[in-house]
Tab-separated table of C-alpha atoms in Angstrom:
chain	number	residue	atom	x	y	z
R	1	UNK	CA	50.719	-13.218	33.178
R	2	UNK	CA	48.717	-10.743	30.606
R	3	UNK	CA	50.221	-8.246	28.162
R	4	UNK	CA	48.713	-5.425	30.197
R	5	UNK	CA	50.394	-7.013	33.492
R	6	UNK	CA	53.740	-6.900	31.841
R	7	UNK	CA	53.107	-3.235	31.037
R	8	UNK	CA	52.473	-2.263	34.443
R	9	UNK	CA	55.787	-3.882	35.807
R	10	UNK	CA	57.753	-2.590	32.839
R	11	UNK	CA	56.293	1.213	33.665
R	12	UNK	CA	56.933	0.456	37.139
R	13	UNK	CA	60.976	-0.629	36.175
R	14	UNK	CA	61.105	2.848	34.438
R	15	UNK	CA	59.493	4.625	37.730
R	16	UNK	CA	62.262	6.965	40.021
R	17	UNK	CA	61.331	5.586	43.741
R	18	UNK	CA	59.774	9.829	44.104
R	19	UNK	CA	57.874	9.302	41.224
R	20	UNK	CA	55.854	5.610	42.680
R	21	UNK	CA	55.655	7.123	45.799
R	22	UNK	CA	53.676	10.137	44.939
R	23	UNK	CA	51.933	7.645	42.721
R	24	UNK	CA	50.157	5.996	45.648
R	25	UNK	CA	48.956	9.479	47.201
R	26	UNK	CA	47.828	10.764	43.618
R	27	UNK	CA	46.013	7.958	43.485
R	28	UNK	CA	43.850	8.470	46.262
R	29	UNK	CA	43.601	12.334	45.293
R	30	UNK	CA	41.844	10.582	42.543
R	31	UNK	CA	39.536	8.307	44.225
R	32	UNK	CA	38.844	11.086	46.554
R	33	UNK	CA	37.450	13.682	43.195
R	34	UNK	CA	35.494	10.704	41.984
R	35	UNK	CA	33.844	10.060	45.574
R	36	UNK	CA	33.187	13.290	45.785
R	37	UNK	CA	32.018	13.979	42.781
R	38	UNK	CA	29.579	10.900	42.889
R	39	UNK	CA	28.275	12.433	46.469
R	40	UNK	CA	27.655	15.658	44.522
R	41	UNK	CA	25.710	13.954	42.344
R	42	UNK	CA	23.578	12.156	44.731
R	43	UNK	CA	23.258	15.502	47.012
R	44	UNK	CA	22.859	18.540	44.508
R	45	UNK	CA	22.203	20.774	46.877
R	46	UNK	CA	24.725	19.911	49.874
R	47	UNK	CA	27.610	22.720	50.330
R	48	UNK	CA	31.157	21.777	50.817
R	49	UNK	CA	31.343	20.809	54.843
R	50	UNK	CA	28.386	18.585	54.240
R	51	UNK	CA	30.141	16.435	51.025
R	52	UNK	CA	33.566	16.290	52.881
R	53	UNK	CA	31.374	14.808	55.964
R	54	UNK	CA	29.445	12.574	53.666
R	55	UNK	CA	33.431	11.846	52.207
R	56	UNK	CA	34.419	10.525	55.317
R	57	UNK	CA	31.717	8.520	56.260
R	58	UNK	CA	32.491	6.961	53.101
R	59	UNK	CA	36.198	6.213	53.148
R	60	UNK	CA	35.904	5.090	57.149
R	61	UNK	CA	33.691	2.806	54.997
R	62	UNK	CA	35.930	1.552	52.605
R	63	UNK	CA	38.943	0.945	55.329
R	64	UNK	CA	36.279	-1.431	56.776
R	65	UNK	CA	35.578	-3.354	54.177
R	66	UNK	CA	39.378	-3.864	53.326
R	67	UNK	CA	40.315	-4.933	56.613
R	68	UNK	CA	37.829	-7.034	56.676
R	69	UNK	CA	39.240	-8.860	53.778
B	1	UNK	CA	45.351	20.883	50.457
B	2	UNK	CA	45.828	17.366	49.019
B	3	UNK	CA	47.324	14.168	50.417
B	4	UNK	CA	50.809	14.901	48.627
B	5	UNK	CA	51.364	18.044	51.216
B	6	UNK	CA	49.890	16.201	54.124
B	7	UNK	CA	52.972	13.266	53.631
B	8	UNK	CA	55.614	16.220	52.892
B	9	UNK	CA	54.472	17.906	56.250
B	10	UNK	CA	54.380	14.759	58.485
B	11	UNK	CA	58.242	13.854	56.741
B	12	UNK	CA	59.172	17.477	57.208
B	13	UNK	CA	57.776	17.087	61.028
B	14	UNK	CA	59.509	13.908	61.552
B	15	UNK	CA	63.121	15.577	59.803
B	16	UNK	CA	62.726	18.666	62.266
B	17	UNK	CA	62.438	16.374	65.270
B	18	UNK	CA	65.326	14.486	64.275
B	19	UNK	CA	63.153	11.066	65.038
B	20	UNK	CA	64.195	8.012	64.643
B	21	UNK	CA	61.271	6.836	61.919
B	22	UNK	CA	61.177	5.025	58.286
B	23	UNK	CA	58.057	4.674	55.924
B	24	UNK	CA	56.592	1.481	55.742
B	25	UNK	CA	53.582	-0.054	54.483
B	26	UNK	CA	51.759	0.310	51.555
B	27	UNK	CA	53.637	3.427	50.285
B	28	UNK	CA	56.665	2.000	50.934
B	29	UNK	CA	55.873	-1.429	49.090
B	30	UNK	CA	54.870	1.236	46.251
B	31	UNK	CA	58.708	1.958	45.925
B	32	UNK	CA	59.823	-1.403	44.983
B	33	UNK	CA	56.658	-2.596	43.154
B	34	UNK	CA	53.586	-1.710	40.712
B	35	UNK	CA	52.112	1.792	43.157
B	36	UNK	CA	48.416	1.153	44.168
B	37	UNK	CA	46.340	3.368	45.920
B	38	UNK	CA	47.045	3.697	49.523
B	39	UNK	CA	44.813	5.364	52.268
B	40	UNK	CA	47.313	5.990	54.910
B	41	UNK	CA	50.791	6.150	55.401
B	42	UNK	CA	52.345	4.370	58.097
B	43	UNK	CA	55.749	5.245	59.485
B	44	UNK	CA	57.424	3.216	62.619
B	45	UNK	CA	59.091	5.658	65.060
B	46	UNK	CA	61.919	4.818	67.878
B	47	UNK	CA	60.194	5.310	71.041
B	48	UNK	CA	63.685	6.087	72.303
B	49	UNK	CA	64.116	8.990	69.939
B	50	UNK	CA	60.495	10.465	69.515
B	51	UNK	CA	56.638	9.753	70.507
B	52	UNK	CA	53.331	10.050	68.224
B	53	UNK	CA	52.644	13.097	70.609
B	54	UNK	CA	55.594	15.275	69.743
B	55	UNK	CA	54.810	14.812	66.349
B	56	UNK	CA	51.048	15.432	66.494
B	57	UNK	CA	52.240	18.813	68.867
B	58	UNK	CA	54.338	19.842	65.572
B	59	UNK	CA	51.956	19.250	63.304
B	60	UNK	CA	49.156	21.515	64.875
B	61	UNK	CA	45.361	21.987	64.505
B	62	UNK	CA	44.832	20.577	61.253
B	63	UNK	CA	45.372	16.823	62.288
B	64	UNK	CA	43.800	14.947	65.431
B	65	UNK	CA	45.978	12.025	66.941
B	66	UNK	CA	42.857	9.594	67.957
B	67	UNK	CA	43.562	8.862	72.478
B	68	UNK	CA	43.510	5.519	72.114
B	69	UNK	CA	46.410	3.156	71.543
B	70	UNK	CA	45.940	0.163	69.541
B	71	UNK	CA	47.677	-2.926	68.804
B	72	UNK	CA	49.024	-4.691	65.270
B	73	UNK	CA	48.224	-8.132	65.389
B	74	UNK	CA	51.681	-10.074	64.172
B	75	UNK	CA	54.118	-8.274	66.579
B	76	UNK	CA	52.227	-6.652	68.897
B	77	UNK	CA	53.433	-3.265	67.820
B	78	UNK	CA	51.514	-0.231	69.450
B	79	UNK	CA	50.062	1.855	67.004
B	80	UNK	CA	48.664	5.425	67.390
B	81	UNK	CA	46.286	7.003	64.348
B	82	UNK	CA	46.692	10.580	63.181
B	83	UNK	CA	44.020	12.094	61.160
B	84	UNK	CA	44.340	14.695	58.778
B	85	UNK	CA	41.498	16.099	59.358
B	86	UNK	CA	40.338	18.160	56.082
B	87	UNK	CA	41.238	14.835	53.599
B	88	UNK	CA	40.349	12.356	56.099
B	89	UNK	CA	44.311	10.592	55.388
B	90	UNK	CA	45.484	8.660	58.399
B	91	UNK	CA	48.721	8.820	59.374
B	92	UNK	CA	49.682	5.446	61.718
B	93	UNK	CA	52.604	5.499	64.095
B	94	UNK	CA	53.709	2.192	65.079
B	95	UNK	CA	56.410	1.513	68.528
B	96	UNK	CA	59.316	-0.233	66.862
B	97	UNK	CA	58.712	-3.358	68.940
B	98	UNK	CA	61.751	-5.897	70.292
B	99	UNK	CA	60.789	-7.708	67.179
B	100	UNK	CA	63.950	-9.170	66.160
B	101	UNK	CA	63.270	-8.685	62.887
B	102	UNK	CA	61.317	-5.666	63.381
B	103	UNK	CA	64.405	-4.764	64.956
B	104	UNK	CA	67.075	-5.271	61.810
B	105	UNK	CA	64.519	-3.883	58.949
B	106	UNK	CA	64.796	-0.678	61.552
B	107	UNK	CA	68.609	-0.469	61.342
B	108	UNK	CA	68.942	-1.232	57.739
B	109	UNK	CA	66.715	1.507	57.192
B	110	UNK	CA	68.017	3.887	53.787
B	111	UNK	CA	66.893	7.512	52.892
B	112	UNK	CA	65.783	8.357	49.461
B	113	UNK	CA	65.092	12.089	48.449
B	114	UNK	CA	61.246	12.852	47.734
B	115	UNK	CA	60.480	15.980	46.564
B	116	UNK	CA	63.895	17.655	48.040
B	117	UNK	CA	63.964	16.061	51.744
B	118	UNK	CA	65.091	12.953	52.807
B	119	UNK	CA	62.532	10.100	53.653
B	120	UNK	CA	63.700	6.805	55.261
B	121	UNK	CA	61.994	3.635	54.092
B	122	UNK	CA	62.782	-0.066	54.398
B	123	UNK	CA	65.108	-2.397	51.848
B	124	UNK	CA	64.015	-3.790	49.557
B	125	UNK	CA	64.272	-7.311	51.266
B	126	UNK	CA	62.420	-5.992	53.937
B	127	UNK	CA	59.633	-5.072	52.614
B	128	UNK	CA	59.278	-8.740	51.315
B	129	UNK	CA	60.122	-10.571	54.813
B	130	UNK	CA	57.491	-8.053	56.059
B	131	UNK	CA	54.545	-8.809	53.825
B	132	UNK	CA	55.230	-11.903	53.592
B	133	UNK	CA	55.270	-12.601	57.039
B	134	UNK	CA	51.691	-10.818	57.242
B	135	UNK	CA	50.028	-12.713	54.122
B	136	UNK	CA	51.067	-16.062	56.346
B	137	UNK	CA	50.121	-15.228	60.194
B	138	UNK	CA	47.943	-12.176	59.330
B	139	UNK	CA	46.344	-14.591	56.035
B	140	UNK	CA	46.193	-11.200	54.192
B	141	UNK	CA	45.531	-11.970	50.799
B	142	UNK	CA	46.651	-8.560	49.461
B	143	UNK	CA	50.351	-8.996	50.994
B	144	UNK	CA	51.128	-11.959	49.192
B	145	UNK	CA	49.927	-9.803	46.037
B	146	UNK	CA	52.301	-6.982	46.926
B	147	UNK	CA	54.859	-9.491	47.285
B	148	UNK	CA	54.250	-10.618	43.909
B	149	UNK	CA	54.117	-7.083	42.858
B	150	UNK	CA	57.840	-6.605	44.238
B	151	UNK	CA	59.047	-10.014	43.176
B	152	UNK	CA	57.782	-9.301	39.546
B	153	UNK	CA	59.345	-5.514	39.220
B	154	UNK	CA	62.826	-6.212	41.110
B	155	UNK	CA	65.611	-7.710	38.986
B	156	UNK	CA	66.705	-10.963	41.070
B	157	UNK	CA	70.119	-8.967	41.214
B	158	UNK	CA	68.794	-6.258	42.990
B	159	UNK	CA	67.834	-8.969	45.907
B	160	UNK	CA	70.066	-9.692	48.282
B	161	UNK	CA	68.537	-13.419	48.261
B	162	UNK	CA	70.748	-14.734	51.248
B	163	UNK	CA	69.118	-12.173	53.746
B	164	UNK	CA	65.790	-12.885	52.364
B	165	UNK	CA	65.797	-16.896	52.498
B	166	UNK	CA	67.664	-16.693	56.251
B	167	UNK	CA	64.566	-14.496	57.910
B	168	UNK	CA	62.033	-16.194	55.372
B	169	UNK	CA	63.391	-19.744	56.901
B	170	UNK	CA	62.729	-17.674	60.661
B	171	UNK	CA	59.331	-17.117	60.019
B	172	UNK	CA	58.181	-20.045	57.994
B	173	UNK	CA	57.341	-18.297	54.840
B	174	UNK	CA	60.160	-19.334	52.834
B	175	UNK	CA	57.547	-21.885	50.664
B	176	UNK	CA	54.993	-18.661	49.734
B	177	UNK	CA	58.319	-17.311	48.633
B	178	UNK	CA	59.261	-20.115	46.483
B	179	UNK	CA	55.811	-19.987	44.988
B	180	UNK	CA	55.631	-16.590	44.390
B	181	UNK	CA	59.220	-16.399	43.115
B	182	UNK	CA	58.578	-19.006	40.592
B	183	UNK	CA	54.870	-17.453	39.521
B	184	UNK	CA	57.076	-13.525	38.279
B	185	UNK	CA	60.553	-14.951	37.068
B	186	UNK	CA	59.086	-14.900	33.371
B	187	UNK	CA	58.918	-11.124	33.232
């Protein structure tokens, strides 16, 4: 086990259970902004309703690849 | 509207039906170990108290609960899919099944407050029996590292170890245990 391992489960000791469970959902707000932002980049001129299509195409993606792990 | 007020609203939905439900799966293993990114949230409901439908009903126009039933594959729990649909977050409703285990998480079941309502979510032990039981018939390599997550962020105290070992003996997964204790207990 790495020092940055320890880290994480010594942050995670100091957590409050509301605290690492809005972790998890932040966490894909994140992942969300950066997909979207990459799709932006990759479709300058798409509006809003096309990117959050493109989005979900995208994360239907991802869900397949991790269940097919 | 992010993710954050999609879970409040579904917990809020759930509270106002007075259903019979707890959080499980990845946000729930996020309680007890190092939080990862999740994509859904998964909550099993008592068929006796409330149904997917009711719930979708409550929730209105904003989320689409998918016609088809489906089926997990370790207990043969139904499973209905909501989909939020602005984010693209699923909600998953799984039938508490006659599981007997299935069965016991379900009534041992706590509530924690998030963000000023109550939420109920499984033991810690639970969780553990769960994914460990998944990582070993499912051979889902990311249980056994949620395990590990949990095994390396709970104090051994906070375990109680005889409920663990007696379902972990059950379902043959006792030795992934062993191993996985044995991998965290320098932390």
């Amino acid at each position: 086990m790495d020092a940055l391992e320890r880290d994480k489960i010594l942050n995670a000791r100091a957590m409050s259970p509301e605290r690492k469970l809005r972790a998890g959902l932040e966490l894909f707000e994140l992942n969300r902004a950066l997909i979207l932002a990459t799709l932006k980049s990759q479709n300058p001129h798409a509006d809003a309703a096309t990117l959050n299509a493109l989005f979900l195409q995208r994360l239907a993606q991802i869900r397949q690849l991790e269940a097919g792990q | 509207m992010n993710v954050l007020d999609v879970a409040v609203e579904v917990i809020d939905a759930l509270n106002t039906l007075n259903a019979g439900y707890m959080l499980v799966g990845s946000l729930a293993t996020n309680l007890y170990g190092i939080p990862r990114n999740t994509n859904d949230a998964d909550f099993v409901l008592s068929p006796q108290i409330t149904d997917p439908v009711s719930v979708s009903t409550l929730l209105g126009t904003a989320y689409r609960l998918d016609n088809q039933m489906s089926f997990e594959s370790v207990t043969l729990t139904s499973r209905r899919v909501l989909t939020h649909t602005e984010t693209g977050f699923l909600i998953e409703f799984f039938e508490l099944s006659e599981d007997p285990h299935d069965l016991m998480r379900f009534s041992r079941r706590v509530h924690i407050e998030f963000l000023n309502r109550p939420a109920f979510v499984p033991t810690v032990e639970d969780v553990i029996i769960t994914k460990l039981r998944w990582a070993v018939t499912g051979k889902r390599a990311k249980d056994a590292l949620d395990v590990r997550s949990v095994l390396a962020v709970q104090r051994t105290s906070d375990i109680d170890a005889v409920y663990l070992r007696r379902w972990t003996d059950v379902h043959g997964t006792t030795k992934l245990l062993d191993q996985l204790l044995a991998d965290t207990k320098h932390v």
